[in-house]
Short mmCIF file of C-alpha atoms in Angstrom, two decimals:
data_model
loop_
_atom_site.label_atom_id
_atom_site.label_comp_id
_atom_site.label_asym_id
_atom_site.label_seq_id
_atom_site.Cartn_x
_atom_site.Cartn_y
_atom_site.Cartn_z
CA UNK A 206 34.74 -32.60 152.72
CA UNK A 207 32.02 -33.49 149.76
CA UNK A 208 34.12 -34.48 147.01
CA UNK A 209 31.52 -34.97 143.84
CA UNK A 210 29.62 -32.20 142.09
CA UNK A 211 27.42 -31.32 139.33
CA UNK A 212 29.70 -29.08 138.31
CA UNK A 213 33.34 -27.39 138.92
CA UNK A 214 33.81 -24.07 138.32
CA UNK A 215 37.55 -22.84 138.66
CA UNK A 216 38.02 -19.15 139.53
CA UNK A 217 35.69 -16.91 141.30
CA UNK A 218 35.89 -13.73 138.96
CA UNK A 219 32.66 -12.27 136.98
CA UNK A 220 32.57 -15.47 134.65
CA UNK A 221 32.58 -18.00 137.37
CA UNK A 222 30.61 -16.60 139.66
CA UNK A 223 28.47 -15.65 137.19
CA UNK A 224 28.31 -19.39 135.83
CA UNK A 225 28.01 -21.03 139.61
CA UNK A 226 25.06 -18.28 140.33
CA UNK A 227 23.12 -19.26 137.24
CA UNK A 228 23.78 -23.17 137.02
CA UNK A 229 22.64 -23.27 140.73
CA UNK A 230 19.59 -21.48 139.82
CA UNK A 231 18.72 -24.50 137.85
CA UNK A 232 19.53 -27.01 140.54
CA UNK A 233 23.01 -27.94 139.71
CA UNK A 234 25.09 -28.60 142.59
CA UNK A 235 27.55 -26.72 142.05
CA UNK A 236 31.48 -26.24 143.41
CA UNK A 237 32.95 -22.87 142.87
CA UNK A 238 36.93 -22.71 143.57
CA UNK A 239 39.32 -19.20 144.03
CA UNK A 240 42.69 -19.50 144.54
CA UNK A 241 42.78 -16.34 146.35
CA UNK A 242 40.72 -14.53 149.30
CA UNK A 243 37.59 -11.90 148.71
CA UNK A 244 37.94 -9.00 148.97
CA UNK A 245 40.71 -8.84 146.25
CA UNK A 246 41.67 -6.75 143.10
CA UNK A 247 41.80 -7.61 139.72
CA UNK A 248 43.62 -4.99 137.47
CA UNK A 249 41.44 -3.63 134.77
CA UNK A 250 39.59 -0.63 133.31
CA UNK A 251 37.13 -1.05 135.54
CA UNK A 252 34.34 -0.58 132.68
CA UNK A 253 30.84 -2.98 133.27
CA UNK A 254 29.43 -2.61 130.36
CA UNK A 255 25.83 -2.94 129.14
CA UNK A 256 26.15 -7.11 128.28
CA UNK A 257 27.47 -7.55 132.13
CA UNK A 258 24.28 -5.39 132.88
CA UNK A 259 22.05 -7.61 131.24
CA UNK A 260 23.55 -10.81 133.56
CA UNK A 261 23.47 -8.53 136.57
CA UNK A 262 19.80 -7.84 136.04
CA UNK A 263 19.17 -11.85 135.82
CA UNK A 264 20.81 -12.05 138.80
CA UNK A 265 19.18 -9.47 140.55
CA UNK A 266 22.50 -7.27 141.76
CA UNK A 267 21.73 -4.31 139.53
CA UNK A 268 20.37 -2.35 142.43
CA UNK A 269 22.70 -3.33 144.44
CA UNK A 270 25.60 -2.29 142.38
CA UNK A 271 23.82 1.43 142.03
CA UNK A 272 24.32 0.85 145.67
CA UNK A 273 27.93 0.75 145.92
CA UNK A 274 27.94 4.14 144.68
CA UNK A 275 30.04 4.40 141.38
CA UNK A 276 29.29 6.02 138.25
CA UNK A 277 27.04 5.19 135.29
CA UNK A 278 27.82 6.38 132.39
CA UNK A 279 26.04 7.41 129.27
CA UNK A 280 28.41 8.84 127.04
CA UNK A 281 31.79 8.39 125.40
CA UNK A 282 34.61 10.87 124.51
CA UNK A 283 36.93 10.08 121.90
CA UNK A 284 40.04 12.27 120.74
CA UNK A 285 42.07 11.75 117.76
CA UNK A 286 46.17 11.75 117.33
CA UNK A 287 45.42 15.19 115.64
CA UNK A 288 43.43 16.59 118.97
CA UNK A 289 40.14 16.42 117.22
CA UNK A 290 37.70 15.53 120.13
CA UNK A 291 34.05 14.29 120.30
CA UNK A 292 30.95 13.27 122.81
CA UNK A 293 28.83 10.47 121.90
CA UNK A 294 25.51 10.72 123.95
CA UNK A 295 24.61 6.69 124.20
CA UNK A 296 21.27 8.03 125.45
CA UNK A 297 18.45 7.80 123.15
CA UNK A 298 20.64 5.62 121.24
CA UNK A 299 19.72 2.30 119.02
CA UNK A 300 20.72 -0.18 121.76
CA UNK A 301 20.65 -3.68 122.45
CA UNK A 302 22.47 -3.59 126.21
CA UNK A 303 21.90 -0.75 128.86
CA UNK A 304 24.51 1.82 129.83
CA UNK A 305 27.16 0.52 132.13
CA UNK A 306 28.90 1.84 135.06
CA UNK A 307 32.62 1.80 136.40
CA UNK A 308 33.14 0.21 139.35
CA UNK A 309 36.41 -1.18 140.96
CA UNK A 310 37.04 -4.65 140.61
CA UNK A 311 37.58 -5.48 144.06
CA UNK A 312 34.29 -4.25 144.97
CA UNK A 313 32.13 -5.56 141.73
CA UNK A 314 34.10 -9.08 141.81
CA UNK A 315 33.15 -9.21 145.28
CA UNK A 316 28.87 -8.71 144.84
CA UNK A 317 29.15 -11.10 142.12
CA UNK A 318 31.07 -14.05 144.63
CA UNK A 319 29.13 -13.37 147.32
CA UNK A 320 26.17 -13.50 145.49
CA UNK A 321 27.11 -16.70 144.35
CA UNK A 322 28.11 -18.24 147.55
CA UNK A 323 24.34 -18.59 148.73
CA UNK A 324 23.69 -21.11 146.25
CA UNK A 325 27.00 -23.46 145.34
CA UNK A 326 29.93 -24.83 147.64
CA UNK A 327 32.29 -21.99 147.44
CA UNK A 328 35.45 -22.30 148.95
CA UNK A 329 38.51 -19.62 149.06
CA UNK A 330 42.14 -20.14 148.92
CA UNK A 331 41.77 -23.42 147.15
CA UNK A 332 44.07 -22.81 143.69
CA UNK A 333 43.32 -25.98 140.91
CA UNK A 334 47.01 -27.10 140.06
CA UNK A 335 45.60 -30.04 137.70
CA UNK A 336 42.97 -31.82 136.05
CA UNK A 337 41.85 -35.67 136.96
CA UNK A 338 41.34 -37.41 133.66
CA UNK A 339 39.30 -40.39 133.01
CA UNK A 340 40.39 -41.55 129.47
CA UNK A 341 40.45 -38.45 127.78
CA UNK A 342 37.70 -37.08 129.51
CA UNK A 343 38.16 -34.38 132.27
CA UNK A 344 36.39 -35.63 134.93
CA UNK A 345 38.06 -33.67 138.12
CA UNK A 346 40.56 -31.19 139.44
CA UNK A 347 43.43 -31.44 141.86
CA UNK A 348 43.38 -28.72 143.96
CA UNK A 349 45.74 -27.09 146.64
CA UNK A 350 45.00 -25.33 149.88
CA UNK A 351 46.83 -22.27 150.86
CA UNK A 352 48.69 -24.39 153.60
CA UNK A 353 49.58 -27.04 150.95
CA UNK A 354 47.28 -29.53 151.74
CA UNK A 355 45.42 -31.42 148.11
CA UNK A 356 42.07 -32.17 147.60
CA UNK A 357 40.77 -34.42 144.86
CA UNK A 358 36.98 -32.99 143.32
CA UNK A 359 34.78 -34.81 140.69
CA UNK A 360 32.52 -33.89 138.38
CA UNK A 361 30.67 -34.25 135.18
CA UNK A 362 31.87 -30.96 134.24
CA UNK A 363 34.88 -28.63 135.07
CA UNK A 364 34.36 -25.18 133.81
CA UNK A 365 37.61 -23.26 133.16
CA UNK A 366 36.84 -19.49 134.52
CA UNK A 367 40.49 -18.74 135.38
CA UNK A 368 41.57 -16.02 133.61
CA UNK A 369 43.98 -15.35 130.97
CA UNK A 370 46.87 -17.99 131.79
CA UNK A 371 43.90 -20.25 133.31
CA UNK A 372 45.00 -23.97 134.32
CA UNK A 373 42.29 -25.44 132.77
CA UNK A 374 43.06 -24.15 129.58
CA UNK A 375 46.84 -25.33 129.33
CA UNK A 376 45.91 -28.67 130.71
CA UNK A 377 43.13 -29.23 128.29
CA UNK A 378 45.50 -28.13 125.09
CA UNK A 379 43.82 -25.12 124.69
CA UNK A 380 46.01 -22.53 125.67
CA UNK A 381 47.38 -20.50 123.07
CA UNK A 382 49.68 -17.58 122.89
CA UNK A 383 49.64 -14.78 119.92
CA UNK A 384 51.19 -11.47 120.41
CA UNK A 385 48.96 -9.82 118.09
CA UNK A 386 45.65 -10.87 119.29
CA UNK A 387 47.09 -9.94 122.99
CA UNK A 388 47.07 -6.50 124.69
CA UNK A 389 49.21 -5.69 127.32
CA UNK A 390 47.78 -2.69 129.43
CA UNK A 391 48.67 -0.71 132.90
CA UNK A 392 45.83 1.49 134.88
CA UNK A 393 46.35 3.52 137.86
CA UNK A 394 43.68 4.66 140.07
CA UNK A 395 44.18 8.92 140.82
CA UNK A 396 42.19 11.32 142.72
CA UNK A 397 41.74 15.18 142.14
CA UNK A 398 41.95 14.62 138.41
CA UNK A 399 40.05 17.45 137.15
CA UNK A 400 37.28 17.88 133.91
CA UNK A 401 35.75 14.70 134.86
CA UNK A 402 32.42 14.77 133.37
CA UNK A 403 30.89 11.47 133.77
CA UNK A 404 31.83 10.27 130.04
CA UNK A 405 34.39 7.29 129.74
CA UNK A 406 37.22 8.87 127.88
CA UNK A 407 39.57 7.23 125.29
CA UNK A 408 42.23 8.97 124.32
CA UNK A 409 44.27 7.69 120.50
CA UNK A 410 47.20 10.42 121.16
CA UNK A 411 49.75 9.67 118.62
CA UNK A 412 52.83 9.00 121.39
CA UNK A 413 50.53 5.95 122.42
CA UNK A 414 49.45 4.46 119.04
CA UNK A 415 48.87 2.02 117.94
CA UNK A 416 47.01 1.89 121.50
CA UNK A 417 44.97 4.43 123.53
CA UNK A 418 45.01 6.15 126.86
CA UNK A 419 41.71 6.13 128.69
CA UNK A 420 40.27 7.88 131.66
CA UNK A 421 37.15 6.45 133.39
CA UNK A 422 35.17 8.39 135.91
CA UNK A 423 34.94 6.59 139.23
CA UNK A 424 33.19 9.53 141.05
CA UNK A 425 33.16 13.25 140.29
CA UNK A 426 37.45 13.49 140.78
CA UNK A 427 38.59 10.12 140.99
CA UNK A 428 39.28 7.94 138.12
CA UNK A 429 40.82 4.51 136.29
CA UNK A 430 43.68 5.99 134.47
CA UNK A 431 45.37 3.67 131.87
CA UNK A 432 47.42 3.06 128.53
CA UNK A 433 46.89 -0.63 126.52
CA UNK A 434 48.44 -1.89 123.13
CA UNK A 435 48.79 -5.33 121.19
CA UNK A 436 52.01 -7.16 122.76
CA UNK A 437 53.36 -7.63 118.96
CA UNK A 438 53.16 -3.72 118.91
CA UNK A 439 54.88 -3.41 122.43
CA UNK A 440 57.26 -5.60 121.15
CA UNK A 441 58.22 -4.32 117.57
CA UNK A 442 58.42 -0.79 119.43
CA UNK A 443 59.96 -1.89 122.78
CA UNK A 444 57.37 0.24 124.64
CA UNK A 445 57.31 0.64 128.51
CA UNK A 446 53.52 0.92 129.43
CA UNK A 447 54.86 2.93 132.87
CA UNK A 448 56.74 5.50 130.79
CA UNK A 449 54.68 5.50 128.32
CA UNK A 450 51.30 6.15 130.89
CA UNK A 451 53.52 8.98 132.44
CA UNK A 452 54.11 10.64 129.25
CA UNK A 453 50.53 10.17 128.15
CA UNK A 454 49.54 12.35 131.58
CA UNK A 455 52.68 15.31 130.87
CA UNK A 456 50.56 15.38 127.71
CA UNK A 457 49.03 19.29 126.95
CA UNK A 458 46.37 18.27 126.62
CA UNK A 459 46.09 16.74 129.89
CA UNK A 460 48.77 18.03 132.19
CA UNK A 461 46.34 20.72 133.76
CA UNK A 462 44.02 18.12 134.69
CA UNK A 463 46.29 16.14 135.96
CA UNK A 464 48.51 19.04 138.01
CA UNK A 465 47.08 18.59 141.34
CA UNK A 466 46.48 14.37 141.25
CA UNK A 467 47.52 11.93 143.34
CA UNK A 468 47.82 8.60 142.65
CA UNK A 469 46.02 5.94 145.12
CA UNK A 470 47.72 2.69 145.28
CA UNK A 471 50.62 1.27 143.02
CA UNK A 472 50.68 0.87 138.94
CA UNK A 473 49.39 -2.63 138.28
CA UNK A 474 49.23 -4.61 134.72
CA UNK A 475 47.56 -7.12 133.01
CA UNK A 476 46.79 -9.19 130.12
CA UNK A 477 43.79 -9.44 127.49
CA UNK A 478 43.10 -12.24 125.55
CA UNK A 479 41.64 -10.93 122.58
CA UNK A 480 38.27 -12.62 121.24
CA UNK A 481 40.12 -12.58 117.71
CA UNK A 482 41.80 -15.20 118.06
CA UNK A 483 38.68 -17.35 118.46
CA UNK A 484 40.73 -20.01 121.15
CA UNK A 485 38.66 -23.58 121.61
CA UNK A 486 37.13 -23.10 124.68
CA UNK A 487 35.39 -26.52 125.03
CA UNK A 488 36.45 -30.75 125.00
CA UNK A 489 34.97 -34.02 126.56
CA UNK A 490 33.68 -32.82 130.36
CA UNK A 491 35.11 -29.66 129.84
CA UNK A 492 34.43 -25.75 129.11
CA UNK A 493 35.92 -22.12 129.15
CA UNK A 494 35.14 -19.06 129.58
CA UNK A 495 35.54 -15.13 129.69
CA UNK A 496 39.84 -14.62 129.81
CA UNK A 497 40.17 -18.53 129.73
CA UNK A 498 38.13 -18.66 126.36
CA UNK A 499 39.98 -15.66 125.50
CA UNK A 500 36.69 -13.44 124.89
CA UNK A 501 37.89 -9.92 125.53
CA UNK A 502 36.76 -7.35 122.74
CA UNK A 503 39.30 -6.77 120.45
CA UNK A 504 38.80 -2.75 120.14
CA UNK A 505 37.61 -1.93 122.84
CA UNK A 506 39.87 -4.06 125.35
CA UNK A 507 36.32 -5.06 127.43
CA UNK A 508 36.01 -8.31 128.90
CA UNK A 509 33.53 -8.35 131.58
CA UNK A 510 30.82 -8.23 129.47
CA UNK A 511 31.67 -11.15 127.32
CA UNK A 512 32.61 -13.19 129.99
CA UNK A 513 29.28 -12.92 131.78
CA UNK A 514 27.50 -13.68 128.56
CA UNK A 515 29.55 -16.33 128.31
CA UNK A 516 28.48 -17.78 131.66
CA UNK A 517 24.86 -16.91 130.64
CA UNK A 518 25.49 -19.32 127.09
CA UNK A 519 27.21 -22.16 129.43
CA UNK A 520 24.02 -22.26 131.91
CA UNK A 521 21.89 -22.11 129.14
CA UNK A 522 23.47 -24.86 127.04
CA UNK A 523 24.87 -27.09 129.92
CA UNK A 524 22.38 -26.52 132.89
CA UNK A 525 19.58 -28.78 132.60
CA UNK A 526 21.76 -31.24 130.80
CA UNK A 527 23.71 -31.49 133.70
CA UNK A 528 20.62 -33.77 135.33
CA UNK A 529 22.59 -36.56 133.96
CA UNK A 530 26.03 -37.13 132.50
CA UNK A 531 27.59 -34.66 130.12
CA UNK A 532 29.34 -35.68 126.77
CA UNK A 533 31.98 -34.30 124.72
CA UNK A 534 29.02 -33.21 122.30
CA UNK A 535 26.92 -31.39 124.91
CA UNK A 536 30.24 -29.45 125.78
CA UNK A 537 30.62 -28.36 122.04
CA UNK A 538 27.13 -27.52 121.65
CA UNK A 539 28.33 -24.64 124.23
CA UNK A 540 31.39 -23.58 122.06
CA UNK A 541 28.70 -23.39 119.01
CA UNK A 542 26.18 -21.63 121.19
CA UNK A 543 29.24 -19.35 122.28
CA UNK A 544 30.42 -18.69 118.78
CA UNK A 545 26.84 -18.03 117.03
CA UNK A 546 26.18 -15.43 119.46
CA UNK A 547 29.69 -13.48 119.58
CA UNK A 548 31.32 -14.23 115.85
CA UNK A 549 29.90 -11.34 113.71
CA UNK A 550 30.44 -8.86 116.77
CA UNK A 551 34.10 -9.58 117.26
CA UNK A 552 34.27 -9.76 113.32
CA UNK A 553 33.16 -6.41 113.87
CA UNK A 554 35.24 -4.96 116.53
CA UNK A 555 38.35 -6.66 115.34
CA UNK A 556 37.98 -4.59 111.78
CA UNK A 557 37.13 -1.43 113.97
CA UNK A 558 40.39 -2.06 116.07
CA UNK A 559 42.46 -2.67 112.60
CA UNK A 560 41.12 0.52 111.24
CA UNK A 561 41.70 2.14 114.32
CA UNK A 562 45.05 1.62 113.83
CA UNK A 563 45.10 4.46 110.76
CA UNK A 564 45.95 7.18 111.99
CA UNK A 565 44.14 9.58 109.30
CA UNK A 566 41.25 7.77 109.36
CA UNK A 567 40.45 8.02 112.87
CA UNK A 568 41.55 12.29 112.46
CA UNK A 569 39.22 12.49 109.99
CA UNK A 570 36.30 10.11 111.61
CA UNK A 571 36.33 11.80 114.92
CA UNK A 572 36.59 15.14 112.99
CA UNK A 573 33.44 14.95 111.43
CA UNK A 574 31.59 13.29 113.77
CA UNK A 575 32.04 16.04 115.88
CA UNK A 576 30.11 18.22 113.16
CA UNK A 577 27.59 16.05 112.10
CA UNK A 578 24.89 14.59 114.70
CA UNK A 579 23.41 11.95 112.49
CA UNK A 580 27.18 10.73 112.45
CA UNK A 581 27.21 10.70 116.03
CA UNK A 582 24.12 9.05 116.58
CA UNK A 583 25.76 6.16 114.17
CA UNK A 584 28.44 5.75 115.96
CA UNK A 585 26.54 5.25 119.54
CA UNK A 586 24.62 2.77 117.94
CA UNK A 587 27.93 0.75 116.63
CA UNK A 588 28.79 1.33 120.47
CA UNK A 589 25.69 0.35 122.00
CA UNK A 590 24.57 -2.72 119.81
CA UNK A 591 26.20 -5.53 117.94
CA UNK A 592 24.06 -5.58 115.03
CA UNK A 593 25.41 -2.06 114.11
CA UNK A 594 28.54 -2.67 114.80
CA UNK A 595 28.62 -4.09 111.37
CA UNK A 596 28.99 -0.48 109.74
CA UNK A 597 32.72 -1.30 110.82
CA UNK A 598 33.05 -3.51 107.89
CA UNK A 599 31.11 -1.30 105.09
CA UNK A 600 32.74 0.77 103.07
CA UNK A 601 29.61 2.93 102.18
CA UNK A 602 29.70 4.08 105.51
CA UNK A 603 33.19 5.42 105.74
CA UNK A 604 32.43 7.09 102.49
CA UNK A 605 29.02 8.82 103.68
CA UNK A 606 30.88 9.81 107.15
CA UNK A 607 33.79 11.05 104.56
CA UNK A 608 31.60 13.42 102.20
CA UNK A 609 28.41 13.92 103.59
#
């Protein structure tokens, strides 16, 4: 077996597939390792988002997810712990990225690997249990078959795609742990769940805050039903996500729709690293991204979309360099390039998710956005593009929402 590569990339998920795809584009020679076998899930929302889109469309699997046959959605319902409830129409809106769909991760992970196995080494059922060091520079990974046979691979750069307790960023130093820039969430997927309109629903009912319960459409009855919060609030109020889910769907406000569901499958949980806590993601012949760089949103709990334009920055940064060797400074320049282009936004959405955690203010937000339109056209700009997302931080706009 061919031993030295351009480039490692360790986990197969939309980051490192992602990454492979687009490095190999630019004739890197590329080796692209999964510990387990495709098809396989992933729990999460579920949610692709507009920045994924934007990858997707580089790639050219954009029609092909429309092909699958999920949802796209243009339009967001929030509710408030009082019951206050609005729709925010994201079409027409000021956007940077497209609307996004919901799609199951075993079949979205799956378009995106397969995708990128037509232009790198890929190879299945090969889990990275260490890192070979040359000095202080990563120069390789260990790696162990599923019958327990190792393999030794080189390169001039190991990329770090391997989620949110990712190898490659606990043997690199970067690994960190913070309960409160760390959600905790559980989904279940149900069928027969009735009012499903299309919109991606989140749900801040007061028996689930400081954390929200969201429903997202997967066809016209089916749906990814779930409950997330910050571990230091899961903590601090010893909350069981199972119970707590359960009680979130006895809810009146939801028990009708719910009457005649079924779930499909078992409960499964996760964890997000939160972007907030801005983790180094990059060292000499290294780099991380998506969950390993710890680049989920902090309000909105999304992290495909950030760890797709992470893999985007990396080929960007990285791919042409990659012609000869890569130093410690070219694998910076990526955490710069990273940082640049995602600091403000997750400034942003980590003073949106802080607020969020008033109770009254999100009452009386939601409240009168559901009377005034020019409101509701602000807030599916702050959804739709970063640059607006800065309203989050400006006190003249809470006050104009507030009294005009």
């Amino acid at each position: 077996m061919k031993s030295q590569f351009d480039a490692i990339v360790v986990g197969g998920g939309p980051a490192g597939a992602s990454c492979a795809a687009l490095l190999a584009k630019k004739g890197c020679d590329v080796l692209l390792l999964e510990k387990e076998r495709f098809p396989r899930d992933k729990p999460c929302g579920d949610a692709i988002g507009g920045k994924a889109i934007s990858v997707l469309q580089e790639l050219g699997l954009e029609k092909k997810l429309q092909m699958i046959g999920f949802l796209r959605n243009n339009g967001v319902v929030f509710s408030s712990p009082a019951g206050h409830e609005v729709e925010i129409s994201l079409e027409g809106a000021k956007r940077e990225f497209a609307c996004g769909y919901v799609c199951k991760r075993v079949d979205f992970d799956l378009l995106v690997f397969e995708h990128a196995k037509k232009s790198c080494t890929a190879l299945e059922e090969m889990e990275v249990v260490d890192l070979v060091f040359e000095g202080k520079k990563v120069a390789g990974v260990v790696a162990k078959s599923r019958q327990g046979k190792e393999f030794e691979f080189r390169a001039k750069l190991v990329v770090g795609a391997d989620g949110a307790n990712s190898t490659v960023a606990r043997k690199t130093g970067c690994f960190s742990y913070n309960p409160q820039h760390m959600c905790s969430a559980i989904r279940g997927y149900f069928k027969n769940v009735g009012g499903l309109t299309g919109n991606i629903e989140i749900h801040f009912l007061q028996e689930c805050m400081p954390g929200y319960f969201w429903i997202f459409p997967l066809s016209k009855n089916s749906a990814n039903v779930g409950v997330g919060m910050l571990l230091s609030d899961i903590s601090r109020k010893k909350v069981n996500l199972s119970a707590l889910l359960q009680k979130c769907l006895l809810h009146p406000k939801f028990a009708e729709r719910f009457e005649g569901a079924k779930m499909d499958g078992e409960l499964a949980g996760w964890v997000l690293p939160l972007a907030s806590a801005k983790r180094r993601c990059a060292g000499n012949g290294f780099i991380l991204l998506g969950d390993a760089a710890s680049l989920v949103d902090p309000f909105s709990g999304e992290g495909i979309g950030n760890a797709m334009r992470s893999a985007k920055i990396a080929s960007e940064v990285l791919g042409e360099k990659l012609a000869r060797d890569i130093s410690e400074s070219d694998c910076i320049a990526y955490e710069k390039a990273l940082w640049k282009e995602m600091e403000k936004e997750v400034s942003y959405s980590y003073t949106m998710q802080r607020l969020g955690r008033q109770q009254w203010l999100l009452d009386l937000l939601i409240k009168r956005a559901k009377q005034k339109e020019w409101l509701r056209k602000e807030l599916a700009s702050m959804i739709a593009s970063k640059e607006a997302k800065k309203n989050a931080a400006d006190l003249l706009f809470y006050l104009r929402a507030l009294l005009f």
